[in-house]
mmCIF file of C-alpha atoms and ligand atoms in Angstrom:
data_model
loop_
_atom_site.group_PDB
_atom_site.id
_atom_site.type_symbol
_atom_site.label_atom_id
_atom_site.label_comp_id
_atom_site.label_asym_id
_atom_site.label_seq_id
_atom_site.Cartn_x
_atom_site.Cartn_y
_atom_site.Cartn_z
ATOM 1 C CA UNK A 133 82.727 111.656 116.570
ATOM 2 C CA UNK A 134 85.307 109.469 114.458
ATOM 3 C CA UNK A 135 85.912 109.748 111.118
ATOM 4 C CA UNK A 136 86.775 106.035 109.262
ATOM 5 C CA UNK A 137 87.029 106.007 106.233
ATOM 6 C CA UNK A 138 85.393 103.871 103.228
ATOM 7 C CA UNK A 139 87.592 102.391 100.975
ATOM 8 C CA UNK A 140 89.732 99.494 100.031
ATOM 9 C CA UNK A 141 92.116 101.678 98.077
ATOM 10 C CA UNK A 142 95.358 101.140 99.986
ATOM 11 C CA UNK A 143 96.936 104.911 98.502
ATOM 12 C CA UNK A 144 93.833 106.329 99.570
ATOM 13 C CA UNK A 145 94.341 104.826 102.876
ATOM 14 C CA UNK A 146 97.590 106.253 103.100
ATOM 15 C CA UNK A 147 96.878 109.648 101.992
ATOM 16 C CA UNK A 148 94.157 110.330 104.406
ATOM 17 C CA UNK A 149 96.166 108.445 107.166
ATOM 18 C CA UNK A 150 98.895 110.996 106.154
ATOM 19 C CA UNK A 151 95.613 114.085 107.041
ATOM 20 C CA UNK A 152 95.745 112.850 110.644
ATOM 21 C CA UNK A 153 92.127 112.039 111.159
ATOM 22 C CA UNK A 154 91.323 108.632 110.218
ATOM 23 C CA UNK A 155 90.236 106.485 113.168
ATOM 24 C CA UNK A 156 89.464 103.617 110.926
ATOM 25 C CA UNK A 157 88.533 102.546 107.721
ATOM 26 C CA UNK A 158 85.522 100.534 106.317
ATOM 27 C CA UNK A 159 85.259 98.160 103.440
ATOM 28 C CA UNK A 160 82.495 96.359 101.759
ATOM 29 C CA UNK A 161 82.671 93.601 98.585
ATOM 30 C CA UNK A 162 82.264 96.568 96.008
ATOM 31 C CA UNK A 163 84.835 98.522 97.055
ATOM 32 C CA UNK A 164 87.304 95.127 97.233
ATOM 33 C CA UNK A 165 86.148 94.215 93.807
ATOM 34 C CA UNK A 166 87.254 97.690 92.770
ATOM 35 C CA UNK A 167 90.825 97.093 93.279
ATOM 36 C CA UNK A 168 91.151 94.205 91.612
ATOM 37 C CA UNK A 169 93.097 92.249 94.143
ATOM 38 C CA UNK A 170 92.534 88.859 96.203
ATOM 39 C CA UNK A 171 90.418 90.157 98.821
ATOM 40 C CA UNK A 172 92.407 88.202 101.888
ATOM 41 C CA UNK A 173 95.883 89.382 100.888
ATOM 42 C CA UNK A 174 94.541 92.632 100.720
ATOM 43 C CA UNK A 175 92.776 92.555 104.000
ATOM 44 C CA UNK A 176 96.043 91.966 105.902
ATOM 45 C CA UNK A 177 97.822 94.838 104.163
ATOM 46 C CA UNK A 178 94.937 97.480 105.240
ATOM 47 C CA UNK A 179 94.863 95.957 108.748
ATOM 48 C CA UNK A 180 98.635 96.293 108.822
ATOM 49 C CA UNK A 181 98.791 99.774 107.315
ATOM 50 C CA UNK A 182 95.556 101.429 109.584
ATOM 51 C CA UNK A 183 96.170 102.451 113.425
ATOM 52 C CA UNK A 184 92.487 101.209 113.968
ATOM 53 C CA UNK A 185 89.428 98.943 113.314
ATOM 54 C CA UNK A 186 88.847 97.610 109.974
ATOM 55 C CA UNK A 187 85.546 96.182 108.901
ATOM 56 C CA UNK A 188 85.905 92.598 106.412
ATOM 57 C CA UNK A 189 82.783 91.592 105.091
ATOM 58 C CA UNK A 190 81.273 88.302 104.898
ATOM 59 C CA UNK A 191 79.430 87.108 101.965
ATOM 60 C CA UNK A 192 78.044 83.829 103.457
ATOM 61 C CA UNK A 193 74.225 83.845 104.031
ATOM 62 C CA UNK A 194 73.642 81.292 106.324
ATOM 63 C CA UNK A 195 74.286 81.393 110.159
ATOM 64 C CA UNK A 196 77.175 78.686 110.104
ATOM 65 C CA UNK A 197 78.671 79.805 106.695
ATOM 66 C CA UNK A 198 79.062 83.712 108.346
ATOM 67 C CA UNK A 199 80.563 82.106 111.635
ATOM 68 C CA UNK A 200 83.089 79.837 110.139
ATOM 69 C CA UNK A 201 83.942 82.670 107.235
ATOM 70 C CA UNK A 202 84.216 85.571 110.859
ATOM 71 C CA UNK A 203 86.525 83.614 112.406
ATOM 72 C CA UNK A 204 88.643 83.016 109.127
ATOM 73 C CA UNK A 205 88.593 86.546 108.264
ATOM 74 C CA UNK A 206 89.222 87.852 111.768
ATOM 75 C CA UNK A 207 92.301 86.054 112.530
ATOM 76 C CA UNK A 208 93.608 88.434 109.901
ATOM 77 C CA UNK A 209 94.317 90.646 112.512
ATOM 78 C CA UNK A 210 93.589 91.907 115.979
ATOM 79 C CA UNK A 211 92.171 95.196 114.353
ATOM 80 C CA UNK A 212 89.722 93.213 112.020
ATOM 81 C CA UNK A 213 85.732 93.864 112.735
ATOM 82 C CA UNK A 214 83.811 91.629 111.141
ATOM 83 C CA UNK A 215 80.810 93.131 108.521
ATOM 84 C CA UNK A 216 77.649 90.634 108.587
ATOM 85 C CA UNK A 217 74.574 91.871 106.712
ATOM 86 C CA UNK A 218 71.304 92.516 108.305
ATOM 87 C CA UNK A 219 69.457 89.674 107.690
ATOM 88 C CA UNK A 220 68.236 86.951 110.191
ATOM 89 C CA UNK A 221 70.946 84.463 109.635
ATOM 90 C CA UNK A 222 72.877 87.047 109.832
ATOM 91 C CA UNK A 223 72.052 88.202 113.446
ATOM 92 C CA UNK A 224 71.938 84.464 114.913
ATOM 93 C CA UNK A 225 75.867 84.508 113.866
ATOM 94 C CA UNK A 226 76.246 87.595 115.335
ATOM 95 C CA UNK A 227 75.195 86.407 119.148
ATOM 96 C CA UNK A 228 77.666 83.333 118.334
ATOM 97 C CA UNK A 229 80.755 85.692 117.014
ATOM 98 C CA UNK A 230 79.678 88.277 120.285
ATOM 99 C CA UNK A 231 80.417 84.957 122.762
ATOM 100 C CA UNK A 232 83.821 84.340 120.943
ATOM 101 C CA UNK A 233 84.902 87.657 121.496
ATOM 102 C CA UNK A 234 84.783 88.829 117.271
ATOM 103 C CA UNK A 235 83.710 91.671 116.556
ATOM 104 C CA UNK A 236 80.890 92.574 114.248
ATOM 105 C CA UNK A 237 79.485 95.625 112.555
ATOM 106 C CA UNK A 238 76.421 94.762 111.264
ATOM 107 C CA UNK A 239 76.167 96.334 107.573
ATOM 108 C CA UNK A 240 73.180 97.209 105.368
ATOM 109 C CA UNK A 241 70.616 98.706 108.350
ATOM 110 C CA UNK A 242 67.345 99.903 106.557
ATOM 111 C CA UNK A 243 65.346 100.293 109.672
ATOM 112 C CA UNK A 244 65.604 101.273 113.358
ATOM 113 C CA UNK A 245 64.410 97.982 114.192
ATOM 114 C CA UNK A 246 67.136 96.299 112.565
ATOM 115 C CA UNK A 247 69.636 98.368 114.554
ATOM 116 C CA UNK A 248 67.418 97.598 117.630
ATOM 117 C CA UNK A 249 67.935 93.403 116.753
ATOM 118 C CA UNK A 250 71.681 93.878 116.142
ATOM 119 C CA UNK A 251 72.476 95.515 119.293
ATOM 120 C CA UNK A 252 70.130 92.697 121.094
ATOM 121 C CA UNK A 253 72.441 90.255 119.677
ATOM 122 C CA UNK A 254 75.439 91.798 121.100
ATOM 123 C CA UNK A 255 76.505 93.705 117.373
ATOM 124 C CA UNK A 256 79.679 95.671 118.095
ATOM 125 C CA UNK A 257 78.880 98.339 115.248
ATOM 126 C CA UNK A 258 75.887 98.779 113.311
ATOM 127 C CA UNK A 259 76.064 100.757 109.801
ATOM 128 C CA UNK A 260 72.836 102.357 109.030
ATOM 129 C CA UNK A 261 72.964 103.521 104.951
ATOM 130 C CA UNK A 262 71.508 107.094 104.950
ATOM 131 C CA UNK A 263 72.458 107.968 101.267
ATOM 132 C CA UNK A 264 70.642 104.614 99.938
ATOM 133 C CA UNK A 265 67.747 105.407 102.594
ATOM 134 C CA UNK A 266 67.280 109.264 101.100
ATOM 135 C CA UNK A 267 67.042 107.991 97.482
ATOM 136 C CA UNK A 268 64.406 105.722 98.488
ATOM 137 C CA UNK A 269 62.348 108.461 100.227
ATOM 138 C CA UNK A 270 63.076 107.523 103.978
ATOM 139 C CA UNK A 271 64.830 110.271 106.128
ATOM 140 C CA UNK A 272 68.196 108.663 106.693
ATOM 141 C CA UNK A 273 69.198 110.798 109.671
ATOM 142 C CA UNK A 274 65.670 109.961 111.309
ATOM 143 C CA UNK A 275 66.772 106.879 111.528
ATOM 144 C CA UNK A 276 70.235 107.553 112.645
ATOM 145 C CA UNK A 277 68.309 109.422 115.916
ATOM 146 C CA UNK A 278 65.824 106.865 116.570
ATOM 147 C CA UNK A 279 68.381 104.324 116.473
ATOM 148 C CA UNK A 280 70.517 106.610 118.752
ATOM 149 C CA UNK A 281 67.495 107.186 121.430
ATOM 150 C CA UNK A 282 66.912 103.879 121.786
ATOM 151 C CA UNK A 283 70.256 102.860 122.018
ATOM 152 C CA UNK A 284 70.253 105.554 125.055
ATOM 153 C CA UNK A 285 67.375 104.802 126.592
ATOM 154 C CA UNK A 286 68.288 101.129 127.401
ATOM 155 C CA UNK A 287 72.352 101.709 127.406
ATOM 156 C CA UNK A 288 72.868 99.875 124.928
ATOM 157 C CA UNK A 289 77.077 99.886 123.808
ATOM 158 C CA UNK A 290 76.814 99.117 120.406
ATOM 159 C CA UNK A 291 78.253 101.920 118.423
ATOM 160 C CA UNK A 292 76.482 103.842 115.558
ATOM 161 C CA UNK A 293 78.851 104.171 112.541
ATOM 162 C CA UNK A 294 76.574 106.154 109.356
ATOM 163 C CA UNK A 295 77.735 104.488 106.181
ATOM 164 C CA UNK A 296 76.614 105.493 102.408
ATOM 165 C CA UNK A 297 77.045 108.974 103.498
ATOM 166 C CA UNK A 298 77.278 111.354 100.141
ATOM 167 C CA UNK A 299 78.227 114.758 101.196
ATOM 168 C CA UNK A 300 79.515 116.810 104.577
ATOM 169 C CA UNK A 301 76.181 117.623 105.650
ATOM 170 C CA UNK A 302 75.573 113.896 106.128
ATOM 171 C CA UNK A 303 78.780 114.666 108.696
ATOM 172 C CA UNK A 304 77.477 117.341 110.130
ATOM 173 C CA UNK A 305 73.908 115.929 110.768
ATOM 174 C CA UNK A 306 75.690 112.459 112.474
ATOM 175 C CA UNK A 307 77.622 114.831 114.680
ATOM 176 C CA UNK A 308 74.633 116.735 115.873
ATOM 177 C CA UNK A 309 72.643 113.323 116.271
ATOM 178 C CA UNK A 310 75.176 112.239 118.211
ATOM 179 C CA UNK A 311 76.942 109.018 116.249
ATOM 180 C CA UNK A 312 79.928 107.487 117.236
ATOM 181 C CA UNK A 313 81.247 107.483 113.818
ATOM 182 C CA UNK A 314 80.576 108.457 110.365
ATOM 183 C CA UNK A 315 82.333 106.289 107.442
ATOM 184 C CA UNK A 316 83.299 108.857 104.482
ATOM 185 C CA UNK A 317 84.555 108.131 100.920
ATOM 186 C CA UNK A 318 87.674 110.138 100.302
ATOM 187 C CA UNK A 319 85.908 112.810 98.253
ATOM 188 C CA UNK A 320 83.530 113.285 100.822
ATOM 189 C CA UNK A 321 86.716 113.711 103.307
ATOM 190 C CA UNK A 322 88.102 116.034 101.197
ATOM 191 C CA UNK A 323 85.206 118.474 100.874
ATOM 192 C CA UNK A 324 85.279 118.648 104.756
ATOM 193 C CA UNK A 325 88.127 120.753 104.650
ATOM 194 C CA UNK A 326 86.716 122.615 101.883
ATOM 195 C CA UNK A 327 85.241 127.025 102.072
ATOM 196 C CA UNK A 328 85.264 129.111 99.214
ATOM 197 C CA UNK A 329 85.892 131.884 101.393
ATOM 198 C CA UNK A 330 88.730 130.032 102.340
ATOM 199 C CA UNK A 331 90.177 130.024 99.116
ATOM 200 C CA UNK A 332 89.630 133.578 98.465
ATOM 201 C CA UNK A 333 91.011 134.626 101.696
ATOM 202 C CA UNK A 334 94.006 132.298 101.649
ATOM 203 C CA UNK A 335 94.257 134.493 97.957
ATOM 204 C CA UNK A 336 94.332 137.793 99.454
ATOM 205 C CA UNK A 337 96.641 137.133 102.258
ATOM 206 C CA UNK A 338 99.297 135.829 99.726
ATOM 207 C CA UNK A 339 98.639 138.899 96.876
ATOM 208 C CA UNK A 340 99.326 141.337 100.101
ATOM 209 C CA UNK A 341 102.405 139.586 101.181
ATOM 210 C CA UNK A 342 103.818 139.917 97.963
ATOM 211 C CA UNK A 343 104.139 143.458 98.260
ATOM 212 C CA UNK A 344 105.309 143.332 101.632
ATOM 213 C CA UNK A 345 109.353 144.805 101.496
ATOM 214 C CA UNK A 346 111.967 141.783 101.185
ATOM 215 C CA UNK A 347 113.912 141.885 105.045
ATOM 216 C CA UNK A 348 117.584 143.382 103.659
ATOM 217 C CA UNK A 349 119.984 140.557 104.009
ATOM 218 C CA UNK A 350 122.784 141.474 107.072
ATOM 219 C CA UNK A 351 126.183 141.866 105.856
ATOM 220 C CA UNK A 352 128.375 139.331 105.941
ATOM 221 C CA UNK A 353 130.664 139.434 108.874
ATOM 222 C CA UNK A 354 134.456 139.320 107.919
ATOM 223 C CA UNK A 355 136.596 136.205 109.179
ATOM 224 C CA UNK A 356 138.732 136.937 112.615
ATOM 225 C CA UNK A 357 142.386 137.179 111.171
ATOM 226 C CA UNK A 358 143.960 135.667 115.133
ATOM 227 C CA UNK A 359 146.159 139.344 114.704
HETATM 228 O O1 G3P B 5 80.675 100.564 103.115
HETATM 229 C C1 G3P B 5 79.328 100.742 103.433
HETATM 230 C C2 G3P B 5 78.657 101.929 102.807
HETATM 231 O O2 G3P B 5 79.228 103.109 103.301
HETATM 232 C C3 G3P B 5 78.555 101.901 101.317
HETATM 233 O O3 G3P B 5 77.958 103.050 100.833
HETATM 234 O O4 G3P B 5 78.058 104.433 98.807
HETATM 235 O O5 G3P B 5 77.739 101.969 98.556
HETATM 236 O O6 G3P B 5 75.900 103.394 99.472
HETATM 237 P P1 G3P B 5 77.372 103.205 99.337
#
């Protein structure tokens, strides 16, 4: 499964970049509005900075605003996946940007039948929102396996990334179910790495080495004189 990650914090882009395992990295109009910078400018410095896809997300709501603002948005950059929110005007750009060759990842999934309509439509990416469907009551991951049967049965290729994932076990649950990706804020990515027996091992080791004999240093061998 690949990890992207979900920010628009370029030093947190570079940090985890710097971890080795971000495959890409997802961004929505919160998290741009969060840095405080002109969304486009910083669009083309993420694309430039991450060795993979990059979702941009549209904010137009009608079919023609979302094409025209795709095509501006993905001749940012060759990595540049276009975000279009699950809504019916939504979808009818979708089949238009899927015959042009852009690709979308079609963002705020509630329902297995929305992720059933987006791959129809010829959605590269869809981004089902467990931790917004568990505070509601609905069994994210349940969706996140329907959507993936279905996507099986009928060979579909559009790729399941789980977005508004709160904590590993999200991770581990899209692994076992079988996603293609999981998109993880940096905290999240963080506690991945994360045991407390770990720690306490990782303790132990070092308080026994310290009282492990220092290697005695070899004498220094005297200079050839040429006599
Ligand atoms: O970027 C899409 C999604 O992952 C956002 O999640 O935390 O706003 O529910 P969240």
């Amino acid at each position: 499964m690949k990890l992207f990650l979900d920010t628009a914090d370029m030093s947190q882009i570079r940090e985890a970049i710097r971890w080795g395992i971000v495959d890409g990295v997802t961004t929505n109009p919160a998290l741009v509005s969060r840095t405080g910078r002109p969304a486009e400018e910083l669009y083309a410095e993420i694309c430039a900075t991450v060795p993979g896809p990059v979702s941009l997300e549209c904010v137009s709501m009608d079919a023609d605003g979302i094409v025209a603002e795709a095509r501006r948005l993905a001749a940012i950059s060759g990595n540049a996946v276009i975000k279009v929110p699950a809504m019916r005007e939504g979808l009818v750009a979708v089949k238009r940007l899927a015959e042009e060759g852009i690709k979308t990842n079609v963002t705020l999934i509630c329902s297995t039948m929305q992720a059933f309509l987006a791959a129809k439509v010829g959605a590269t990416y869809v981004s089902p929102f467990v931790g917004r469907l568990d505070l509601m009551g609905q069994e994210g991951m349940e969706t996140i396996r329907q959507i993936k049967t279905i996507y099986d049965n009928y060979r579909f290729t559009t790729e399941i990334i789980v977005a508004s994932a709160r904590h590993p076990k999200h991770v581990l649950e899209s692994a076992l179910a079988g996603a293609h990706i999981c998109t993880i804020p940096i905290d999240v990515m963080e506690l991945l790495y994360q045991h407390p027996m770990t720690d306490v091992g990782i303790q132990q080791f070092l308080a026994a080495w310290a009282k492990v004999p220092q290697e005695r240093k070899p004498a220094p061998v005297a200079p050839a004189t040429g006599a």
